[in-house]
């Protein structure tokens, strides 16, 4: 895909995110919880589905009637549950599609993230199979259409000795036994989907499978209101002796079905096969921006485990000491899982720039003595400035600090992730009188490219998480700006912060 | 001073309401609209569905003494018969026009399974003289089974043409 097209897709995503961020705030922006919202809708579908199953009759004659009884006679609860079941499954598919789009367009499928991406692809098939199978069970005209078209589609595969479509030739050909199989599949496929979702999140630590309570209540309320004012209803009962002509269509799940009408099963298999194949192959695309994996320096690792607690990809673990130092355990980096975000370096208890002799030597570092080079860069930029740099701006690879106009009063440094900065470096900047203020910028709140960088940084500075920023550091001289790649917002934040610092300085001078 | 806690204003609450309403509208509308036309009004459907095993290709023969000697006692057969079956040729003619004509190979790696055909044709409703033909053995060009039936198709009606050799061949209903 060309850079222009990619930028177009990315801009569209950012446009919607920005709009939602303006009304929901970044902390509760639904587009930052697409995966967890999909999980959440799954549970709504499961709970409502269990209720429907209690009343559902697994027979050709009884299926339609039992759903009608639920919808009409028990509209106040059964009907609402049915509607909730449909709308939540549509919502789950929508969230999954948006989640996939976002992960793709932001490049979050590369490197160590390949596993989550690849394990997510079968989930698309499973969700479609579960949803379409659900429509089949109602046994109305839509079910009839789906049954005939799906059977014809599957018949193209040279794996069945008999034609599946023969089961739906006319009313006399459909059997209750086949219908029982469908019910079994509609329970089995969602269970397989759940298993797949569990596998999908295995390679990340502390996965977010629940949206914030505010979003959960908001979306549930929306689905309930929709279920009451616009309940899901059946279409006329299926009659295989007559063909379906005009039907109400669920475009979320069935948008590819017209291909079967317009083209052929081959066209449908070609489209779905190519999409699936392409999705599987996407992580193999060359990754030019890949950061090198972190390395452990045993001589300086005390096995504290802070890096293990903070790694968002479960790429570090503690193991028994392999040297003679008097610590019980040591950190070990699985380079296949490590994305080189440097969050472990920021978490390292021995990562301190306050060394009079020698270089900065943390227990875990990025290759090439990265942390020492960061300290050197700070010194270098401070020396290069004609005047003291008033604000030191640290930003991640996904934010806009490098677009800030050249200014002697600004010292700009870029890190793989904002949480790669050990809090001791902030203390160091003030202690050495390198800057009056430190501005940390990074991805949007709740949308950190490396999942937890923003959260860990906030908690470290608030002294709620190890390594804590020392109490002696004046928090008013630190500004956090989680504005992603928005240069406008960053400029405004820098200007406002500079004004505040100037005011603080003049107030301090006045006090003295 | 770090990041100040953000308090929502009334405009933001209104925005959230609009976002949730849009979400509901999206789900409510696209879960059943716009309607989809699967088949034009005034049309009927003819389904041709056959699952039939062609005749065995080749003839059975008596095994030689060497072949019998090479087999365990329980596997010694009086005759050795080939497994491969003949392809099945099918032709469907409506009002003198060929609607479908195909030769379907037998299924299975050994070509010993049934030949399966399933076709769905949307045709204008009206009167039809249907002629269904099937040939299930190699050699002779003539069809082994031929059935003719005049039918009158109403709009949306589905007529099924099935094949049962034990019931004199084609069944059209």
XYZ file of C-alpha atoms in Angstrom:
685
model
C 0.000 0.000 0.000
C 1.370 3.397 -0.912
C 2.285 5.886 1.760
C -0.413 8.252 0.515
C -3.183 5.649 0.834
C -1.914 4.591 4.227
C -1.885 8.185 5.432
C -5.427 8.572 4.164
C -6.616 5.575 6.195
C -4.660 6.759 9.232
C -6.023 10.290 8.923
C -9.585 8.939 8.755
C -8.976 6.966 11.940
C -7.395 9.929 13.729
C -10.255 12.189 12.623
C -12.860 9.922 14.219
C -10.698 9.358 17.296
C -10.257 13.073 17.745
C -13.988 13.694 17.483
C -14.795 10.990 20.002
C -11.950 12.143 22.248
C -13.474 15.625 22.317
C -16.752 14.350 23.755
C -15.702 11.258 25.717
C -12.209 12.510 26.750
C -9.175 10.420 25.862
C -9.595 8.270 28.949
C -13.004 7.027 27.823
C -12.640 7.249 24.062
C -14.475 4.163 22.685
C -11.932 3.855 19.870
C -9.260 3.130 22.491
C -11.248 0.154 23.779
C -12.371 -1.564 20.587
C -10.951 -4.959 21.553
C -12.325 -4.857 25.068
C -15.707 -3.675 23.795
C -15.776 -6.707 21.475
C -15.107 -8.909 24.513
C -17.826 -7.114 26.419
C -20.422 -7.557 23.648
C -19.522 -11.236 23.495
C -20.635 -11.629 27.102
C -23.899 -9.792 26.416
C -24.506 -12.131 23.467
C -23.672 -15.149 25.634
C -25.960 -14.199 28.525
C -28.891 -13.261 26.273
C -28.264 -16.386 24.193
C -28.498 -18.659 27.236
C -31.869 -17.150 28.060
C -33.124 -17.611 24.482
C -31.924 -21.202 24.438
C -34.102 -22.058 27.443
C -37.229 -21.293 25.401
C -35.958 -22.343 21.990
C -37.356 -25.478 20.348
C -34.846 -27.360 18.262
C -37.139 -28.526 15.531
C -38.229 -27.255 12.163
C -41.819 -26.932 13.279
C -41.037 -25.465 16.696
C -38.113 -23.116 16.033
C -39.992 -20.287 14.370
C -42.938 -20.585 16.722
C -40.793 -20.566 19.876
C -38.949 -17.436 18.728
C -42.290 -15.791 17.940
C -43.598 -16.584 21.415
C -40.512 -14.974 22.931
C -40.770 -11.946 20.674
C -44.495 -11.284 20.880
C -45.925 -12.832 24.038
C -42.866 -12.172 26.193
C -41.867 -8.931 24.467
C -41.076 -7.199 27.769
C -38.213 -9.590 28.530
C -37.794 -12.391 26.002
C -38.222 -9.951 23.129
C -35.724 -7.556 24.659
C -33.260 -10.402 25.196
C -33.657 -11.470 21.591
C -33.045 -7.932 20.374
C -30.095 -7.569 22.719
C -28.722 -10.837 21.353
C -28.923 -9.554 17.797
C -27.706 -6.012 18.381
C -24.852 -7.065 20.656
C -23.654 -9.579 18.074
C -23.814 -6.880 15.390
C -21.970 -4.537 17.727
C -19.334 -7.188 18.406
C -18.733 -7.615 14.694
C -18.527 -3.863 14.243
C -16.016 -3.546 17.096
C -13.979 -6.422 15.724
C -13.875 -4.826 12.271
C -12.826 -1.462 13.675
C -10.262 -3.126 15.957
C -8.769 -4.957 13.000
C -8.733 -1.768 10.914
C -7.042 0.194 13.670
C -4.376 -2.402 14.440
C -3.639 -2.650 10.734
C -3.478 1.051 9.966
C -1.341 1.831 13.028
C 1.047 -1.017 12.234
C 0.332 -2.911 15.448
C 0.692 -6.285 13.804
C 4.414 -6.322 13.260
C 7.267 -7.909 15.129
C 6.342 -9.577 18.385
C 2.729 -8.603 17.821
C 2.394 -11.093 14.957
C 0.912 -13.711 17.271
C -2.022 -11.567 18.363
C -2.621 -10.582 14.754
C -2.456 -14.082 13.291
C -4.493 -15.614 16.106
C -7.088 -12.910 15.495
C -7.693 -13.875 11.864
C -9.575 -17.140 12.592
C -11.724 -15.181 15.042
C -13.151 -13.251 12.096
C -14.323 -16.499 10.504
C -15.635 -17.857 13.781
C -17.608 -14.716 14.549
C -19.180 -14.689 11.096
C -20.000 -18.388 11.408
C -21.556 -17.872 14.842
C -23.603 -14.869 13.744
C -24.824 -16.322 10.466
C -25.634 -19.605 12.196
C -27.786 -17.669 14.631
C -29.925 -16.230 11.853
C -30.331 -19.735 10.473
C -31.994 -20.900 13.688
C -34.936 -18.501 13.488
C -36.102 -20.410 10.396
C -37.782 -17.496 8.723
C -37.311 -16.302 5.144
C -33.909 -14.822 5.946
C -32.880 -18.165 7.453
C -34.132 -19.910 4.327
C -32.075 -17.605 2.124
C -28.987 -18.124 4.286
C -29.483 -21.899 4.460
C -29.739 -22.330 0.690
C -26.956 -19.899 -0.217
C -24.548 -21.144 2.482
C -25.121 -24.761 1.495
C -24.495 -23.919 -2.156
C -21.349 -22.037 -1.155
C -20.012 -24.891 0.961
C -20.828 -27.424 -1.761
C -18.116 -25.869 -3.880
C -15.529 -27.402 -1.551
C -14.594 -30.856 -2.810
C -14.871 -32.365 0.659
C -18.497 -33.443 0.771
C -19.529 -36.653 -0.924
C -23.136 -35.446 -0.971
C -24.496 -32.011 -1.721
C -25.377 -29.996 1.383
C -27.891 -28.009 -0.632
C -29.931 -31.214 -1.084
C -31.012 -30.764 2.527
C -32.957 -27.675 1.498
C -34.538 -28.648 -1.815
C -38.057 -28.203 -0.518
C -39.977 -28.595 2.728
C -39.979 -32.369 2.588
C -36.188 -32.508 2.534
C -35.475 -30.610 5.750
C -35.081 -32.720 8.846
C -35.184 -32.000 12.554
C -31.923 -33.899 12.926
C -30.135 -31.448 10.673
C -31.665 -28.638 12.674
C -30.304 -30.118 15.901
C -26.864 -30.079 14.308
C -27.266 -26.360 13.636
C -28.133 -25.720 17.283
C -25.088 -27.691 18.329
C -22.946 -25.601 15.975
C -24.437 -22.350 17.257
C -23.274 -23.289 20.739
C -19.989 -24.909 19.731
C -18.740 -22.153 17.429
C -19.108 -19.370 20.028
C -17.276 -21.581 22.526
C -14.483 -22.018 19.979
C -14.591 -18.254 19.482
C -14.143 -17.712 23.208
C -11.201 -20.107 23.247
C -9.728 -18.251 20.274
C -10.187 -14.917 22.046
C -8.355 -16.311 25.061
C -5.481 -17.461 22.850
C -5.529 -14.083 21.088
C -4.481 -12.254 24.282
C -1.963 -14.765 25.578
C 1.118 -12.969 24.311
C 0.378 -9.683 26.034
C 0.515 -8.982 29.723
C -2.436 -7.508 31.597
C -4.752 -7.498 28.563
C -7.711 -5.138 28.732
C -10.736 -7.352 28.255
C -13.165 -5.057 30.032
C -14.014 -1.543 28.892
C -14.261 1.210 31.531
C -17.469 1.017 33.531
C -18.728 4.257 32.015
C -18.450 2.877 28.476
C -19.850 -0.496 29.482
C -22.943 1.105 30.985
C -23.294 3.557 28.116
C -23.204 0.895 25.421
C -25.434 -1.511 27.358
C -27.948 1.269 27.899
C -27.842 2.099 24.209
C -28.466 -1.511 23.215
C -31.327 -1.806 25.713
C -33.011 1.362 24.475
C -32.588 0.207 20.889
C -34.028 -3.201 21.800
C -37.112 -1.609 23.301
C -37.850 1.004 20.638
C -36.804 -1.098 17.657
C -37.087 -4.780 18.625
C -35.673 -7.512 16.422
C -38.482 -9.391 14.720
C -38.752 -12.421 12.485
C -39.672 -12.344 8.839
C -42.375 -14.663 7.428
C -41.664 -18.320 8.239
C -39.402 -20.271 5.936
C -41.157 -22.161 3.161
C -38.774 -24.046 0.931
C -41.566 -24.725 -1.555
C -41.433 -21.038 -2.374
C -38.380 -18.957 -3.157
C -37.385 -15.863 -1.214
C -37.567 -12.600 -3.137
C -37.217 -9.447 -1.019
C -35.806 -9.784 2.501
C -34.651 -7.664 5.378
C -30.923 -8.125 5.433
C -28.323 -7.880 8.200
C -25.579 -6.124 6.293
C -23.081 -6.555 9.113
C -22.954 -10.326 8.761
C -24.295 -10.873 5.264
C -22.636 -8.151 3.213
C -20.731 -10.706 1.143
C -23.746 -12.875 0.372
C -24.859 -10.879 -2.686
C -21.611 -12.108 -4.237
C -23.142 -15.565 -4.223
C -26.133 -14.240 -6.130
C -24.239 -12.026 -8.518
C -21.237 -14.199 -9.117
C -20.711 -17.697 -7.974
C -19.390 -19.718 -5.055
C -15.960 -19.469 -6.673
C -16.074 -15.658 -6.500
C -17.024 -15.789 -2.851
C -14.275 -18.282 -2.006
C -11.793 -16.200 -3.969
C -12.679 -12.987 -2.130
C -12.790 -14.512 1.355
C -9.716 -16.650 0.676
C -7.658 -13.736 -0.581
C -8.673 -11.527 2.336
C -7.826 -14.267 4.830
C -4.549 -15.120 3.139
C -3.595 -11.446 2.983
C -4.366 -10.948 6.666
C -2.244 -13.950 7.599
C 0.669 -12.694 5.509
C 0.580 -9.099 6.696
C 3.018 -9.576 9.620
C 5.606 -10.836 7.114
C 5.862 -7.398 5.525
C 9.295 -5.876 6.114
C 9.462 -3.832 9.284
C 11.849 -0.963 8.769
C 11.203 0.678 12.107
C 11.782 -2.310 14.333
C 13.632 -1.475 17.537
C 16.298 -3.903 18.753
C 15.419 -6.127 21.695
C 16.451 -5.183 25.227
C 19.493 -6.819 26.792
C 20.143 -7.726 30.412
C 23.430 -6.720 32.042
C 23.710 -9.294 34.800
C 26.409 -7.373 36.611
C 23.856 -4.618 37.293
C 20.648 -6.618 37.496
C 19.495 -7.229 41.054
C 16.465 -9.286 40.074
C 13.989 -6.779 41.507
C 11.367 -7.749 38.911
C 10.132 -4.217 38.176
C 10.867 -4.708 34.486
C 8.846 -7.944 34.509
C 5.894 -6.125 36.049
C 6.000 -3.340 33.466
C 6.727 -5.207 30.215
C 3.510 -4.958 28.135
C 4.405 -7.955 25.983
C 5.368 -10.483 28.676
C 8.803 -10.584 27.066
C 10.758 -10.562 30.327
C 10.702 -13.088 33.115
C 12.724 -13.806 36.203
C 14.805 -16.942 36.436
C 17.307 -18.410 38.868
C 20.594 -16.594 39.013
C 23.181 -17.870 36.565
C 26.120 -15.954 38.075
C 27.657 -15.684 41.522
C 26.073 -12.377 42.573
C 24.127 -12.543 45.841
C 20.644 -12.071 44.331
C 18.047 -14.803 44.106
C 16.897 -14.145 40.558
C 17.826 -12.356 37.360
C 15.856 -10.870 34.507
C 15.786 -12.704 31.187
C 14.571 -11.168 27.918
C 12.883 -13.297 25.279
C 14.122 -11.440 22.206
C 11.401 -13.011 20.035
C 8.708 -11.312 22.085
C 10.564 -8.060 22.787
C 9.591 -5.070 20.620
C 12.368 -2.840 21.975
C 9.988 -0.299 23.515
C 12.426 0.307 26.393
C 9.703 0.311 29.063
C 11.830 -2.173 31.012
C 14.731 0.299 30.961
C 12.456 2.968 32.395
C 11.388 0.491 35.078
C 14.899 -0.653 36.014
C 15.778 0.047 39.631
C 19.454 0.486 38.765
C 18.877 2.887 35.858
C 20.196 6.074 37.401
C 22.086 8.905 35.709
C 23.533 10.082 39.062
C 26.949 8.544 38.531
C 30.046 10.589 39.123
C 32.286 7.909 37.690
C 31.653 5.724 34.682
C 28.645 5.403 32.447
C 24.972 4.748 33.140
C 24.643 0.996 33.476
C 21.148 -0.286 34.148
C 20.375 -3.948 34.707
C 18.395 -3.965 31.481
C 19.081 -1.624 28.581
C 18.553 -1.292 24.855
C 21.605 -2.351 22.819
C 24.542 0.039 22.428
C 24.369 1.505 25.945
C 21.238 3.390 24.959
C 20.617 4.949 28.361
C 24.153 6.291 28.615
C 23.743 7.801 25.160
C 20.528 9.439 26.316
C 22.384 11.043 29.198
C 25.132 12.187 26.822
C 22.499 13.616 24.466
C 20.955 15.574 27.331
C 24.366 17.025 28.229
C 25.165 17.710 24.588
C 21.914 19.549 23.916
C 22.252 21.493 27.126
C 25.788 22.596 26.111
C 24.714 23.445 22.543
C 22.044 25.803 23.779
C 23.187 29.417 23.916
C 21.025 29.882 26.942
C 19.846 27.380 29.499
C 17.156 25.171 27.929
C 14.077 26.155 29.827
C 12.004 23.116 28.887
C 13.220 19.587 28.223
C 10.681 17.805 26.010
C 10.741 14.015 26.033
C 8.501 12.276 23.551
C 7.923 8.807 22.139
C 8.376 7.654 18.550
C 4.669 8.168 17.917
C 4.281 11.724 19.109
C 5.008 15.106 17.581
C 7.933 16.569 19.543
C 10.328 16.406 16.590
C 8.042 18.708 14.629
C 8.455 21.476 17.202
C 10.180 24.517 15.666
C 13.861 24.966 16.576
C 14.124 26.969 19.725
C 17.016 27.515 22.126
C 14.631 27.329 25.016
C 13.584 23.805 24.085
C 15.568 20.595 24.393
C 13.829 17.821 22.473
C 14.604 14.145 22.954
C 12.872 11.124 21.421
C 12.499 7.724 23.085
C 10.986 4.475 21.761
C 8.224 4.858 24.368
C 7.749 7.588 26.949
C 7.903 4.983 29.728
C 11.467 4.171 28.626
C 12.537 7.252 30.563
C 13.546 6.329 34.105
C 12.008 8.835 36.556
C 15.507 9.434 37.962
C 16.350 11.259 34.722
C 13.732 13.914 35.517
C 15.241 14.335 38.952
C 18.665 14.491 37.291
C 17.629 17.308 34.903
C 16.421 19.483 37.759
C 19.343 18.564 40.040
C 21.881 19.525 37.385
C 19.885 22.654 36.582
C 19.619 21.588 32.930
C 16.040 22.809 32.500
C 13.338 24.605 34.417
C 10.641 22.228 33.336
C 10.179 18.774 31.856
C 7.377 18.087 29.422
C 6.595 14.471 28.643
C 4.577 13.789 25.527
C 3.312 10.542 24.070
C 0.384 8.672 22.623
C -3.152 9.545 23.567
C -4.250 8.464 26.989
C -5.539 4.864 26.868
C -4.147 4.476 23.354
C -0.438 3.993 23.986
C 1.253 2.269 21.058
C 3.063 0.095 23.585
C -0.140 -0.417 25.558
C 0.939 0.723 29.023
C 3.595 3.401 28.527
C 1.342 6.346 29.372
C -0.178 4.646 32.395
C 3.159 3.530 33.854
C 4.653 7.021 33.340
C 1.758 8.707 35.141
C 1.923 6.258 38.025
C 5.701 6.546 38.395
C 5.549 10.332 38.510
C 2.669 10.218 40.962
C 4.885 7.927 43.093
C 2.298 5.154 42.848
C 4.493 2.731 40.995
C 8.110 1.641 41.039
C 10.428 3.240 40.208
C 8.872 6.288 41.851
C 9.920 9.812 41.104
C 11.541 11.195 44.230
C 9.457 13.476 46.441
C 11.997 16.258 46.185
C 11.078 16.837 42.525
C 8.557 19.667 42.259
C 5.630 18.230 40.324
C 4.545 21.665 39.106
C 7.649 21.665 36.942
C 6.492 18.593 35.085
C 3.848 18.661 32.406
C 2.287 15.650 30.727
C 0.835 16.022 27.250
C -0.771 12.897 25.829
C -1.636 14.404 22.488
C -0.310 11.744 20.118
C 1.043 13.141 16.881
C -0.929 16.381 17.079
C 1.698 19.103 16.732
C -0.897 21.806 17.322
C -1.852 20.469 20.729
C 1.791 19.954 21.639
C 2.719 23.510 20.643
C -0.128 24.857 22.756
C 0.964 22.717 25.695
C 4.587 23.886 25.387
C 3.544 27.533 25.183
C 1.209 27.258 28.153
C 3.834 25.401 30.170
C 6.511 27.997 29.334
C 4.183 30.764 30.528
C 3.451 28.910 33.751
C 7.140 28.321 34.377
C 7.904 31.989 33.749
C 5.173 32.950 36.187
C 6.467 30.498 38.783
C 10.004 31.866 38.378
C 8.875 35.458 38.778
C 6.779 34.514 41.826
C 9.759 32.725 43.352
C 11.970 35.762 42.634
C 9.355 38.018 44.245
C 9.223 35.817 47.331
C 12.990 35.918 47.698
C 0.960 21.091 38.384
C 0.548 18.043 36.201
C -2.529 17.164 34.147
C -5.648 18.561 35.651
C -8.652 16.228 35.976
C -11.083 16.965 33.177
C -14.683 17.696 34.074
C -17.205 17.147 31.305
C -19.247 20.113 30.165
C -22.812 19.981 28.924
C -21.682 20.119 25.302
C -19.651 16.968 25.852
C -22.612 15.199 27.428
C -24.649 16.199 24.409
C -21.889 14.887 22.151
C -21.868 11.568 23.998
C -25.606 11.295 23.637
C -25.256 11.958 19.909
C -22.477 9.365 19.618
C -24.554 6.694 21.377
C -27.583 7.629 19.269
C -25.503 7.290 16.109
C -24.247 3.912 17.319
C -27.830 2.752 17.907
C -28.956 4.120 14.556
C -26.127 2.305 12.789
C -26.966 -1.007 14.467
C -30.720 -0.634 14.150
C -30.628 0.330 10.494
C -27.992 -1.942 9.014
C -29.149 -4.995 10.953
C -32.144 -5.185 8.602
C -31.911 -2.452 5.981
C -31.780 -1.725 3.153
C -33.852 -4.653 1.982
C -32.133 -7.086 -0.314
C -33.704 -8.532 -3.443
C -32.625 -12.109 -3.897
C -34.883 -12.814 -6.848
C -37.062 -10.698 -9.108
C -40.820 -10.806 -8.695
C -42.544 -12.999 -11.247
C -39.847 -15.597 -11.293
C -39.913 -19.206 -10.205
C -37.140 -21.648 -9.385
C -36.152 -24.974 -10.879
C -33.796 -26.996 -8.726
C -31.976 -29.856 -10.335
C -30.476 -32.170 -7.762
C -28.966 -35.522 -8.520
C -26.813 -37.841 -6.467
C -26.296 -40.985 -8.484
C -23.538 -43.520 -8.906
C -22.734 -44.377 -12.528
C -22.296 -47.944 -13.679
C -19.038 -49.710 -12.924
C -16.493 -49.217 -15.677
C -15.160 -52.516 -16.946
C -16.195 -56.063 -16.229
C -15.532 -58.474 -13.427
C -13.064 -61.262 -14.116
C -11.971 -64.457 -12.448
C -8.654 -64.178 -10.594
C -5.700 -66.183 -11.818
C -4.226 -68.961 -9.713
C -1.154 -66.793 -9.001
C -3.339 -63.937 -7.792
C -5.289 -66.248 -5.512
C -2.098 -67.748 -4.113
C -0.830 -64.234 -3.275
C -3.934 -63.404 -1.236
C -4.777 -64.462 2.332
C -7.443 -67.143 2.447
C -10.187 -64.766 3.673
C -9.571 -62.348 0.815
C -9.784 -64.835 -2.022
C -12.737 -63.716 -4.123
C -14.468 -65.523 -6.924
C -14.326 -62.412 -9.050
C -12.212 -59.279 -9.115
C -14.308 -56.268 -10.006
C -13.073 -52.776 -10.885
C -14.231 -49.933 -8.583
C -14.235 -47.025 -10.975
C -17.625 -45.741 -11.999
C -18.747 -44.086 -15.148
C -19.324 -40.300 -15.221
C -22.962 -39.288 -15.301
C -24.234 -37.085 -18.116
C -27.258 -34.912 -17.413
C -29.301 -32.724 -19.718
C -32.191 -30.518 -18.760
C -34.366 -29.048 -21.498
C -37.195 -26.587 -20.936
C -39.576 -25.820 -23.789
C -37.029 -27.165 -26.232
C -34.118 -25.033 -24.933
C -31.184 -26.625 -23.190
C -31.048 -25.197 -19.682
C -28.241 -27.419 -18.474
C -25.993 -30.040 -19.963
C -23.018 -31.461 -18.132
C -21.033 -34.639 -17.575
C -20.229 -35.064 -13.912
C -17.294 -37.234 -12.843
C -17.683 -39.659 -9.942
C -16.486 -38.461 -6.551
C -13.698 -40.037 -4.542
C -9.994 -40.613 -5.128
C -10.758 -44.007 -6.657
C -13.558 -42.474 -8.766
C -15.888 -44.940 -7.124
C -18.341 -42.498 -5.514
C -21.546 -40.868 -6.611
C -21.756 -38.127 -9.199
C -23.412 -35.130 -7.647
C -25.091 -32.235 -9.343
C -27.058 -29.417 -7.773
C -28.215 -26.430 -9.796
C -30.700 -23.687 -9.078
C -32.280 -21.827 -11.993
C -34.476 -18.758 -11.687
C -36.937 -18.777 -14.602
C -39.967 -16.639 -15.468
C -43.171 -18.077 -14.078
C -45.333 -19.814 -16.687
C -45.934 -23.104 -18.482
C -43.020 -25.373 -19.179
C -42.396 -28.693 -20.842
C -39.515 -30.096 -18.864
C -37.383 -32.833 -20.304
C -34.749 -34.379 -18.038
C -32.200 -36.882 -19.349
C -29.472 -38.916 -17.706
C -26.828 -41.316 -18.944
C -24.825 -43.309 -16.410
C -22.636 -45.630 -18.457
C -19.860 -45.291 -20.990
C -20.232 -46.179 -24.611
C -23.704 -45.756 -26.071
C -24.627 -42.130 -26.820
C -28.294 -42.461 -25.967
C -29.639 -41.435 -22.560
C -30.552 -44.231 -20.168
C -33.286 -42.257 -18.437
C -35.561 -39.677 -20.015
C -38.546 -38.033 -18.336
C -40.882 -35.414 -19.769
C -43.400 -33.458 -17.779
C -45.482 -30.382 -18.421
C -45.726 -28.057 -15.456
C -47.116 -24.641 -14.730
C -44.883 -22.531 -12.476
C -46.352 -19.797 -10.317
C -44.234 -16.860 -9.214
C -41.822 -17.881 -6.384
C -42.731 -21.556 -6.801
C -39.890 -24.030 -6.418
C -39.922 -27.192 -8.485
C -37.410 -29.919 -7.675
C -36.077 -32.375 -10.211
C -34.614 -35.302 -8.364
C -33.389 -38.653 -9.589
C -34.137 -42.088 -8.175
C -33.225 -45.033 -10.439
C -35.431 -47.271 -8.291
C -38.437 -45.075 -8.994
C -38.124 -45.057 -12.757
C -35.610 -42.223 -12.883
C -36.501 -38.556 -12.585
C -39.053 -37.252 -10.126
C -40.333 -33.773 -10.871
C -42.411 -32.126 -8.178
